[in-house]
Structure formats: structure tokens, C-alpha cells
Amino acid sequence: MSPGTCRRNAQAAPPLARARRLAFSARASSVAPPMTYDFRAIEARWQSFWDEHHSFRADVDPERPKYYVLDMFPYPSGDGLHVGHPEGYTATDIVARYKRMRGFNVLHPMGWDAFGLPAERYAMQTGVHPAVRTAECIVNFKRQLKTLGFSYDWEREVDTTDPRYYKWTQWIFLQLWGAFYDPTQARARPIDELPIPAEIAAQGPAAVRRYRDDHRLAYLHDAPVNWCPALRVVLANEEVAEQVEKGLVVVRRPMRQWMMRITAYAERLLTDLEGLDWPASVLDMQRHWIGRSDGAEVRFHLVHQHDADASAIEVFTTRPDTLFGATYMVLAPEHPLVQRITTPEHAAAVAAYVERATRRSERDRQADAAEGQKTGVFTGAFARNPANGAHVPVWISDYVLMGYGTGAIMAVPGHDERDHAFARAMALPIVQVVGVVGGGGAHPIADAAFSEPGVAINSGFLDGLPTAAAKQRMIEWLEAEGLGRRRVTYKLRDWLFSRQRYWGEPFPLIHRSTPDGDDEVVPVQELPVTLPELADFQPSETGEPPLSKAEAWVQLPDGGRRETNTMPQWAGSCWYYLRFMDPSNDAAPFSRAAADYWLPVDLYIGGAEHAVLHLLYARFWHKVLFDLGHVGTREPFQRLVNQGMVLGATYLPKDRRRHADGSAVIFKPAEVESLAPASDEWRVKATGELVDVQWDKMSKSRGNVVNPDDVVTQFGADTMRLYEMFMGPLEHSAPWQTDGVAGCHRFLQRAYRLAFDGDASGTADSGPDRLRELPPGEGSDRQRRLLHRTIAAVSERIDRLAFNTAISAMMIFVRDIVEPGEPLHRDALAQFSLLLAPFAPHLAEEIWRALGKPHSLAHEPWPAADEALLVDATFPLVVQIQGKRRAELAISQGASEADITSLALASPEVQRHLAGKTPRRVIYVPGKLLNIVV
RNA sequence: GCCCGGAUGGUGGAAUCGGUAGACACGGGGGACUUAAAAUCCCUUGCGCAAGCGUGCGGGUUCGAGUCCCGCUCCGGGCACCA
């Protein structure tokens, strides 16, 4: 530490000392001015102190255990923070500060997920470059976070839009591009190690290159994608729902796009969820999204082969036991066999249906699905059911999805609701091959499909077998006959990774035309590939990315052309937790040594909205980096907690009337007032109309957003932090209530007066010697017991992340520690300030300093509770009769059960309630309760 | 429709293992201090006059259920033609 900083601190101290002197001298002259809790001065002072002393710097230290506690870093929007952000940040900060005091080497970083559409839109509206706008927003976000006193190691700040950061995002992309997934070893390997089949090698270097390109984890794919005309951008499957919800149209449209082969990792992404300490709902959503199904692949041969390459249709089914009931087949409209098997007389109808299906929006299809409507056309082709040889018609319909299974199904209308609906619509035969167990096989199969497990009927060699056994038997038979095999499929699809936007990471790739006319993609050797300057950020209507307008940047002197798509916003957030470990490394994204020390993230807190997208993508990249030897853990985030939402109030008219455009009429908090000070009833100020309160997610349009700056200005950061945690359990959503903030502020004021004023109770003796240094063991026994109970309670509750109840334990301490006439033990106050430190660090430091401690308490050891003081000489015993509480007795610790029983039976209340009846049985719960049964 | 959560005073919530339901706080009522107000402090506050009744509803297990089991209702979140 430099002498300069020492001097500045020496200068910072006098106001504090002066304040205390003033307080004491004022009391001596019995004027007694109110000692004010000047949180503005206190918070400003300690925030600069922490900055100047680098109090929260973390460095790799193999001698100490590490703890990595991470927030989901924010997108720095123009609106600044709302009070929802600091909820999770406060929780992680409490844990970070607590773990530091527990002796852990704590990594607690913050950064900016700063690529994204809003900055680009802002640029189109105002002409301000996204980089300029982003920098402004970051300044504001950082200022706001700093005023809240979070113990981040700001030297590790990262910004995903900084070329020094995205250089490594590009580098990781090239790792994926340069790798393939080896299913035999179930891991990624360098693409150079990909075995090239002899027949490919024989075709020459171009064929080998194409073969390699087809196996890379990042690959170009020409296929229908989700195109959003309004945004002029393609969307990942995972992103479609969000935009559709906003009312935007998303259509399928063929485009050539970069994909990530996340499907290769489906099984590992699924099974590795097992060891994670994550919320059940997130685990569930990930499992669901990966969507593993166990079943069989079955080959149906075509009856009349018009085309030698189209001899059979492969289907996937989870119900091979129902094969005897397959009465028709359906191909997805995009299925490659459709053109080849369609007979001439059906060609026109099929072509029309395919054309319509490919152009229909996702939304229309979903609407049909919701109504159970099925459409489709017959191809004219027939296939042979391998189980019974029956000739079944082959249809096409958009209820069969090309992206799942084989893009073709065997339809069993008797036992599948969708097939049943289609069969009824198209008048196709329905047969029953599964009977109700014990029900004599009867089921009104014509009316509804029977999709429950049962027992096989009308199924030849399967008859009589329960569903599970019939599945096994059928798979064995198919495998023996060479007609099919066991197969596992996943709903997970490959990740569409390119976007037609400006404000994102450029792909570090160059396209070159080869002599044989192919498009060869080669990596850029020198990273980063920085974004070119651009005046017009709009993609073209046809989907040409904005970067294609930067011709000088795109066109290279050697004839190559740069890739003009950019990466999706997820790219930067996929690995930021890794960069935090080693943020200024310019030789690698992070060192293996740093990774080995800091990984995994021990606690990760953020919103539930990232349950699938971010958390699945980050896990995928992490696994690839694991396979390639860059990290040593299989999973990035060991423990995950989703904080709830902070809700804001809006007010609705009693009749719930709507505006002409259909939107609900709402009143903002500023437009209403309560009927009376105590009233829960609200009315519109202007008209006096009565309205109902409604609590919603905060949003600008609802006008119910609370700005942390206002709360910090009025009450201070410590109050803000405390209230965020006191609202309720971290995982719960809760309304923001200004009255509750004031309650937390009052607690801090009491704590302040306890330390500085000596008049917390208003009745106790006050004076300079009240804060006496008492010899160890002296002071009130009651006070010492209260202190140690508080230490035990706060510690255990932080461990459980039950912050609201930890705060209530501290409130009790401040309320009860000093009774009239009692002095306050200096050590008790010192220990209390340590307990308070994770929650209200500024005030805690202030008290600690006032007690004459020379250093910050940030690294002070956490207080230990004395077990002996947690047990009282007597305990209250509840006496129940017939399970109803009737009396409470003070019992000394060592009393025997027999003594306790006779004491209880002798007590007047018990005698009265027994009313002469004799106890039949007495149940004693040691230290707690005695239940008398009569 | 399916999956995952949840439901406790006027309000946010507490009760970690089946053992005193309502900690702590807000709000309300009363009081002290004050010329007054604010601030602060103290008392009180689940419902009921009471016996009693009370943790969304109906059953059950248990000496004892907010907690466990069965069947529902409602609210929130997710998924949704995935064969």
C-alpha cells in the first residue's frame, strides 16, 4: 500500500472522531442534540476506503480454500438498475463477505454482458454508435453498483464488447470449429484426429475437407431457420417463444447459418445434472429441454419402389410394442423421401401441401396444434408393416416434425392421441393392440386413443405381454430380423449460432473459393477480428448482415471474404465466469492454473429466466473446454439459486375496463392515494375513483419501477441492502413496499445509536463510560447469552441463505442487548459489528473503527458462538394434555423424565384440565414438551 | 393437457427433524416526550364476550400434523403435435 493512500485515510478519520467528541460534549452540557446516523458520509467514506485499499482483491493462493461466488452479470441497459437487480447482488455479496471472514479466498467479480440489440436500436434512432452508448450505460451501471457497496474485485471487471475480451470468445469459437465429437470416446477431439473413411480419402482433398466440415462442433448448415422479419434476424429455437410472446412474427425460411453441435452432448448434459445443487425446477426444465426418449428405430419397406434409393422409410417410436397397430405412416413435409415416393397422380397435391407447410409461421402451426386440427395429404405410396406385412398408406403432414427422430412416424391411431385425431380426420383404420390390464381388453378405441400401458393384444407373438415387456420383446425381434434396432432420441436440437446484427462478436473466419468452386472456410490467425466502423446498422430485408456493407473490411486482398454474421448475445455470457478467473491474461483466455484453483463456481445466483438458454449453452461450452483440456471440471456451476422477482404496484379500475386498443387501463403509483392513512383502499387522485392494487413484475411501461438511486439517496445503501434481504426468502417474489424500507432504516438507526449515542432505549443511562471495556467474563450473563445466541443464529442462517431471519436475529439483539442501567460490553458491540458486516457493511465498518480497531473488518475472523452459552440453566417445558397446550413449566437442565412428569402432573393447570382423570400415557420430548394422554 | 413450485394474521413473512402456530418487520390501536408536529421510545394487536376456533378445501396416519399420506381447489412458473 502506498504512503499516499495512508495519508488520505488519516484525513478521512477526523470527521468521525469529531462527531463523537461533539456528541459527548453535547451530552455533558445536557443539550442532547440528536445523534444522527449520517449514512451518506459513512457510506461514501467506506466505499472510497475499500477502493483505495483494494480490500476485495482476490489472487490465487493455494494455501487458502477458495470460494467463487458469482452473479449473473447484467446487460447494461439505458434504464439503469431497477431494485430487482440488487436483490441477487446483495445475496451474493453477503455470502462473499461472510466467506471472506470465514477465511476463504473469495472470488466475487462483476462485469457487463454488453453486446445486444438495444444498443444497436439506440444507434439507429439517435446515431450514437453502439460502442459509445454501451460505454455510457456501463458507467452508469457501475456507479449504481458502487453506491451499494458490493465487495466486487473491480480489477477483474470484464466487458464482453471489449476486443480484449471477445478476442477470446472468438478463440473459443475456433476451438469448437476445430473439434469434432467422437461418440466412441464420448468426448470432443481435435478435428485433425477425425478418422477419414477410405472411400472419402479416395475422393481427394476437397471431399476430405467437406467430410471434416460436416463433423465440426461449429458448422455451416443450409436449412430452414426461424426468421423474424420485424427484427430482420434469425433466432435460435430457444429464443422463438420469447419473440412470439411479444407479438412478433417468426417464419421458417431456408438460410445458410452457423450451428453448434450441442446435440452431441445431449447425454452428458443430461446425466451431469445429477451431481448439481440446483433448483428442482431448473433441473426439470433442462431435462425436459434435452428430452431424452427411449425406443426403437423401425424400417418399413416400400411396396412399389419407383426409386432405387428410396426403398424404405425409417421411423422412430417409443412404443415398438404397438407395431401391429401401425395402420399408416406419416412423413414430415420436408422429409427427403417425399419427392421420391410420391406417385404422379398425387404429386400436385403433395407439392402444394409442402409449399404451404414451409411457408406457414410457427404461430399458425401452434394455433392448429392447440385446436387439435390435423392436415395432410396422401403420397400415393404404400409401405409394408414389418410385423404383420400389412400394406399401409404413406401420408405427409406437418404434425410430424423433420427435426425430431427420423422425420417420419409409424402411426398407431389406437394408442396415440395425435395419430387418432389424424386417422379420424382422414378416415384411416384404427385397430386396438393394447388392452386394459384386467379389463378384458375392452376399450372404446374408436372414440379415443388408449395411450396408457396395458397388455398386448392382436399382436401375434407379443399377445399377453405387459407393455414394458412387449417393448423389449419387439426390439429383440426387430434386431434379430434386421428390421430395426434400439434407439435413444433427444428433443434437443443443434444451436443456431449466427445472427444478422452489427453489435456482436464477428466470426473469426474467412471464406475462399477453391479451384473446384467450393466455399472453403478458414480461420483467422490473428485475433481479435474487430468490428469495423459502420454508419448503417440495419440488416437487409433478405437477411444480409449489416457487416456485409463494410466492403473494405469484408474483402481481403488475397481474395478471401470475411464471414459477415455475428455471434448471438449468448456467446459472451457462455464463458465470462472463466475470464473472471484470469481477466488480464493476453496469452490465453485464462490459465489452466487459475481454472484449477477457482473452478467450479461455488454459488451462482440469478434470475430463473436463464434456466435453459444461458445455463445450457454455458454448460455445453464448458464441456467442450473440458474435453479439450482447458478446464478440469465437468460442470461450471456447482450451486445455483434463482432469486425471486421484486414486484411493483399498479392500480386497476374495479371494472377492469380497457383502452380502445385493448390494453388494460392502469394507474401508476403517482396517480393514486390511499383513502386513509391506514387504509388498504386506493383511489385515483384526480377523480376519486376506487381502484384495486395489483403487484406485477416491474416494467417501464407499467410505470411501477423503483430506482435504487432514489432509495440510496433517501435511506442509504445499507438500508437498501437490508430491505432487499428482509423482504422474504431469496427465491420468493415479493412486493416492494416503501414502508418496509423505512422499518429497516429504523433498525440501522437503532444500531447506530447503540454504538454512538448510548441511548438506544431512551431510558438507559447514557454517557461516555457506558461503552466500557469489561474484563472477560464480566458483564451481564444475559447479555453474553444473547450475543452468543445471535452469533449462532446469524451464522447458521447465512449458511442456509435465510437472510431475512438472520436480520431478524440482529434486530432482536439491538432491541434487547441493553436493559435500563446496563452498560454495553465493548466486545459485544465489536462482535455485533462483525455479524452486521455482510449485510450493512458501511455501518459495520463505522462501528468497528469507532471501537478503535485499526483495520477494516472485511477480513476479520467471523465470531464463534460459545456452545456453553447457548444452553440456559432451565428450559421452558410445554405441557400438553391430549395434544393441546395447557401449561408451561421452567425445568432445570438435568431433570429426569420421572421428575419432570411428576412436576407436570402436580401443576395446578394440569390438575385443572385433567379434572380427576388418570393419565394413560405420557410422551416426553426431551427439552421441549410433555404430552399427557388420558 | 403435462411437468415443477406455492397457498400461514390487515400486509411481507417465521416455525431446518412430526412437538408451544404467527418470530421479526410493516400497518392499526393506546400511551410517554413536545406549545404543537415530526422524530424517538413504551404498551397492545390471529379470530371470538367466552368455552373455544384457527396454517386453501375434504379425508387419513399419529399421543401430537402448517410439516407425512390420499383426493381436490386456486395461484405462479415452465413445456406443449417431440411419435
mmCIF file of N, CA, C and O in Angstrom, chain A residues 869-915:
data_model
loop_
_atom_site.group_PDB
_atom_site.id
_atom_site.type_symbol
_atom_site.label_atom_id
_atom_site.label_comp_id
_atom_site.label_asym_id
_atom_site.label_seq_id
_atom_site.Cartn_x
_atom_site.Cartn_y
_atom_site.Cartn_z
ATOM 1 N N LEU A 869 -22.798 -21.140 26.190
ATOM 2 C CA LEU A 869 -23.699 -20.021 26.454
ATOM 3 C C LEU A 869 -25.020 -20.142 25.701
ATOM 4 O O LEU A 869 -25.914 -19.318 25.841
ATOM 5 N N LEU A 870 -25.126 -21.174 24.863
ATOM 6 C CA LEU A 870 -26.366 -21.355 24.102
ATOM 7 C C LEU A 870 -27.396 -22.132 24.903
ATOM 8 O O LEU A 870 -28.557 -22.216 24.528
ATOM 9 N N VAL A 871 -26.918 -22.737 26.004
ATOM 10 C CA VAL A 871 -27.818 -23.551 26.820
ATOM 11 C C VAL A 871 -28.073 -22.814 28.127
ATOM 12 O O VAL A 871 -27.136 -22.413 28.809
ATOM 13 N N ASP A 872 -29.350 -22.644 28.478
ATOM 14 C CA ASP A 872 -29.690 -21.978 29.732
ATOM 15 C C ASP A 872 -29.790 -23.008 30.856
ATOM 16 O O ASP A 872 -29.896 -24.205 30.609
ATOM 17 N N ALA A 873 -29.797 -22.510 32.110
ATOM 18 C CA ALA A 873 -29.908 -23.402 33.260
ATOM 19 C C ALA A 873 -31.262 -24.096 33.290
ATOM 20 O O ALA A 873 -31.369 -25.259 33.670
ATOM 21 N N THR A 874 -32.273 -23.377 32.881
ATOM 22 C CA THR A 874 -33.597 -24.012 32.813
ATOM 23 C C THR A 874 -34.127 -23.871 31.409
ATOM 24 O O THR A 874 -33.666 -23.038 30.633
ATOM 25 N N PHE A 875 -35.071 -24.719 31.088
ATOM 26 C CA PHE A 875 -35.704 -24.588 29.782
ATOM 27 C C PHE A 875 -37.224 -24.601 29.997
ATOM 28 O O PHE A 875 -37.723 -25.169 30.966
ATOM 29 N N PRO A 876 -37.949 -23.928 29.101
ATOM 30 C CA PRO A 876 -39.410 -23.947 29.238
ATOM 31 C C PRO A 876 -39.969 -25.259 28.688
ATOM 32 O O PRO A 876 -39.692 -25.606 27.546
ATOM 33 N N LEU A 877 -40.696 -25.960 29.533
ATOM 34 C CA LEU A 877 -41.302 -27.216 29.093
ATOM 35 C C LEU A 877 -42.782 -26.978 28.839
ATOM 36 O O LEU A 877 -43.502 -26.487 29.720
ATOM 37 N N VAL A 878 -43.228 -27.325 27.663
ATOM 38 C CA VAL A 878 -44.648 -27.199 27.341
ATOM 39 C C VAL A 878 -45.349 -28.480 27.754
ATOM 40 O O VAL A 878 -44.899 -29.574 27.432
ATOM 41 N N VAL A 879 -46.422 -28.315 28.511
ATOM 42 C CA VAL A 879 -47.193 -29.489 28.916
ATOM 43 C C VAL A 879 -48.482 -29.506 28.113
ATOM 44 O O VAL A 879 -49.235 -28.530 28.094
ATOM 45 N N GLN A 880 -48.685 -30.610 27.426
ATOM 46 C CA GLN A 880 -49.905 -30.767 26.638
ATOM 47 C C GLN A 880 -50.770 -31.838 27.276
ATOM 48 O O GLN A 880 -50.261 -32.794 27.870
ATOM 49 N N ILE A 881 -52.089 -31.667 27.166
ATOM 50 C CA ILE A 881 -52.999 -32.757 27.513
ATOM 51 C C ILE A 881 -53.787 -33.041 26.250
ATOM 52 O O ILE A 881 -54.374 -32.123 25.651
ATOM 53 N N GLN A 882 -53.742 -34.266 25.790
ATOM 54 C CA GLN A 882 -54.383 -34.670 24.534
ATOM 55 C C GLN A 882 -53.866 -33.812 23.369
ATOM 56 O O GLN A 882 -54.644 -33.440 22.497
ATOM 57 N N GLY A 883 -52.606 -33.453 23.412
ATOM 58 C CA GLY A 883 -52.030 -32.694 22.307
ATOM 59 C C GLY A 883 -52.359 -31.214 22.329
ATOM 60 O O GLY A 883 -52.001 -30.501 21.404
ATOM 61 N N LYS A 884 -53.059 -30.748 23.375
ATOM 62 C CA LYS A 884 -53.351 -29.315 23.472
ATOM 63 C C LYS A 884 -52.500 -28.692 24.560
ATOM 64 O O LYS A 884 -52.398 -29.222 25.665
ATOM 65 N N ARG A 885 -51.928 -27.539 24.240
ATOM 66 C CA ARG A 885 -51.032 -26.854 25.167
ATOM 67 C C ARG A 885 -51.816 -26.369 26.385
ATOM 68 O O ARG A 885 -52.802 -25.642 26.271
ATOM 69 N N ARG A 886 -51.402 -26.806 27.585
ATOM 70 C CA ARG A 886 -52.131 -26.435 28.799
ATOM 71 C C ARG A 886 -51.277 -25.702 29.818
ATOM 72 O O ARG A 886 -51.809 -24.970 30.640
ATOM 73 N N ALA A 887 -49.976 -25.925 29.783
ATOM 74 C CA ALA A 887 -49.133 -25.268 30.782
ATOM 75 C C ALA A 887 -47.711 -25.186 30.286
ATOM 76 O O ALA A 887 -47.323 -25.893 29.341
ATOM 77 N N GLU A 888 -46.960 -24.298 30.910
ATOM 78 C CA GLU A 888 -45.537 -24.211 30.606
ATOM 79 C C GLU A 888 -44.788 -24.130 31.928
ATOM 80 O O GLU A 888 -45.129 -23.336 32.807
ATOM 81 N N LEU A 889 -43.777 -24.982 32.087
ATOM 82 C CA LEU A 889 -43.019 -25.037 33.331
ATOM 83 C C LEU A 889 -41.550 -24.775 33.046
ATOM 84 O O LEU A 889 -41.049 -25.168 31.991
ATOM 85 N N ALA A 890 -40.883 -24.103 34.001
ATOM 86 C CA ALA A 890 -39.436 -23.935 33.881
ATOM 87 C C ALA A 890 -38.775 -25.153 34.524
ATOM 88 O O ALA A 890 -38.993 -25.446 35.689
ATOM 89 N N ILE A 891 -37.988 -25.882 33.747
ATOM 90 C CA ILE A 891 -37.381 -27.137 34.209
ATOM 91 C C ILE A 891 -35.860 -26.979 34.160
ATOM 92 O O ILE A 891 -35.326 -26.467 33.181
ATOM 93 N N SER A 892 -35.182 -27.428 35.185
ATOM 94 C CA SER A 892 -33.720 -27.319 35.156
ATOM 95 C C SER A 892 -33.126 -28.380 34.229
ATOM 96 O O SER A 892 -33.691 -29.479 34.081
ATOM 97 N N GLN A 893 -32.006 -28.025 33.603
ATOM 98 C CA GLN A 893 -31.431 -28.840 32.519
ATOM 99 C C GLN A 893 -31.301 -30.322 32.843
ATOM 100 O O GLN A 893 -31.601 -31.164 32.034
ATOM 101 N N GLY A 894 -30.849 -30.634 34.052
ATOM 102 C CA GLY A 894 -30.516 -32.037 34.319
ATOM 103 C C GLY A 894 -31.688 -32.909 34.733
ATOM 104 O O GLY A 894 -31.511 -34.117 34.945
ATOM 105 N N ALA A 895 -32.898 -32.352 34.837
ATOM 106 C CA ALA A 895 -34.018 -33.084 35.433
ATOM 107 C C ALA A 895 -34.330 -34.382 34.694
ATOM 108 O O ALA A 895 -34.266 -34.448 33.467
ATOM 109 N N SER A 896 -34.682 -35.413 35.442
ATOM 110 C CA SER A 896 -35.005 -36.698 34.829
ATOM 111 C C SER A 896 -36.444 -36.688 34.341
ATOM 112 O O SER A 896 -37.265 -35.865 34.770
ATOM 113 N N GLU A 897 -36.736 -37.623 33.464
ATOM 114 C CA GLU A 897 -38.082 -37.703 32.911
ATOM 115 C C GLU A 897 -39.116 -37.930 34.010
ATOM 116 O O GLU A 897 -40.201 -37.331 33.989
ATOM 117 N N ALA A 898 -38.768 -38.768 34.985
ATOM 118 C CA ALA A 898 -39.709 -39.072 36.077
ATOM 119 C C ALA A 898 -40.002 -37.816 36.881
ATOM 120 O O ALA A 898 -41.166 -37.521 37.205
ATOM 121 N N ASP A 899 -38.936 -37.054 37.187
ATOM 122 C CA ASP A 899 -39.124 -35.809 37.942
ATOM 123 C C ASP A 899 -40.015 -34.846 37.173
ATOM 124 O O ASP A 899 -40.923 -34.217 37.724
ATOM 125 N N ILE A 900 -39.732 -34.724 35.910
ATOM 126 C CA ILE A 900 -40.483 -33.796 35.070
ATOM 127 C C ILE A 900 -41.954 -34.189 35.022
ATOM 128 O O ILE A 900 -42.843 -33.359 35.154
ATOM 129 N N THR A 901 -42.191 -35.485 34.856
ATOM 130 C CA THR A 901 -43.572 -35.970 34.787
ATOM 131 C C THR A 901 -44.320 -35.647 36.071
ATOM 132 O O THR A 901 -45.440 -35.135 36.029
ATOM 133 N N SER A 902 -43.681 -35.911 37.233
ATOM 134 C CA SER A 902 -44.413 -35.647 38.471
ATOM 135 C C SER A 902 -44.602 -34.147 38.677
ATOM 136 O O SER A 902 -45.669 -33.718 39.131
ATOM 137 N N LEU A 903 -43.605 -33.363 38.311
ATOM 138 C CA LEU A 903 -43.752 -31.909 38.395
ATOM 139 C C LEU A 903 -44.939 -31.432 37.565
ATOM 140 O O LEU A 903 -45.747 -30.615 38.011
ATOM 141 N N ALA A 904 -45.015 -31.968 36.357
ATOM 142 C CA ALA A 904 -46.071 -31.555 35.441
ATOM 143 C C ALA A 904 -47.439 -31.952 35.981
ATOM 144 O O ALA A 904 -48.376 -31.152 35.992
ATOM 145 N N LEU A 905 -47.542 -33.205 36.449
ATOM 146 C CA LEU A 905 -48.835 -33.686 36.935
ATOM 147 C C LEU A 905 -49.278 -32.910 38.169
ATOM 148 O O LEU A 905 -50.475 -32.752 38.413
ATOM 149 N N ALA A 906 -48.279 -32.384 38.906
ATOM 150 C CA ALA A 906 -48.621 -31.671 40.136
ATOM 151 C C ALA A 906 -49.043 -30.238 39.875
ATOM 152 O O ALA A 906 -49.662 -29.608 40.738
ATOM 153 N N SER A 907 -48.744 -29.708 38.690
ATOM 154 C CA SER A 907 -49.013 -28.282 38.460
ATOM 155 C C SER A 907 -50.527 -28.018 38.421
ATOM 156 O O SER A 907 -51.296 -28.844 37.930
ATOM 157 N N PRO A 908 -50.920 -26.869 38.933
ATOM 158 C CA PRO A 908 -52.356 -26.577 39.061
ATOM 159 C C PRO A 908 -53.107 -26.596 37.731
ATOM 160 O O PRO A 908 -54.212 -27.133 37.650
ATOM 161 N N GLU A 909 -52.482 -26.040 36.676
ATOM 162 C CA GLU A 909 -53.172 -26.020 35.381
ATOM 163 C C GLU A 909 -53.451 -27.434 34.878
ATOM 164 O O GLU A 909 -54.522 -27.721 34.352
ATOM 165 N N VAL A 910 -52.451 -28.270 35.070
ATOM 166 C CA VAL A 910 -52.614 -29.650 34.601
ATOM 167 C C VAL A 910 -53.698 -30.335 35.419
ATOM 168 O O VAL A 910 -54.588 -30.999 34.864
ATOM 169 N N GLN A 911 -53.652 -30.148 36.721
ATOM 170 C CA GLN A 911 -54.670 -30.727 37.596
ATOM 171 C C GLN A 911 -56.070 -30.291 37.144
ATOM 172 O O GLN A 911 -56.984 -31.102 37.041
ATOM 173 N N ARG A 912 -56.190 -28.995 36.866
ATOM 174 C CA ARG A 912 -57.486 -28.464 36.477
ATOM 175 C C ARG A 912 -57.987 -29.102 35.173
ATOM 176 O O ARG A 912 -59.123 -29.525 35.072
ATOM 177 N N HIS A 913 -57.089 -29.214 34.188
ATOM 178 C CA HIS A 913 -57.525 -29.759 32.905
ATOM 179 C C HIS A 913 -57.711 -31.263 32.926
ATOM 180 O O HIS A 913 -58.482 -31.803 32.144
ATOM 181 N N LEU A 914 -56.997 -31.912 33.846
ATOM 182 C CA LEU A 914 -57.179 -33.365 33.945
ATOM 183 C C LEU A 914 -58.548 -33.674 34.556
ATOM 184 O O LEU A 914 -59.164 -34.695 34.220
ATOM 185 N N ALA A 915 -58.993 -32.785 35.418
ATOM 186 C CA ALA A 915 -60.302 -32.934 36.067
ATOM 187 C C ALA A 915 -60.495 -34.335 36.626
ATOM 188 O O ALA A 915 -61.534 -34.980 36.425
#
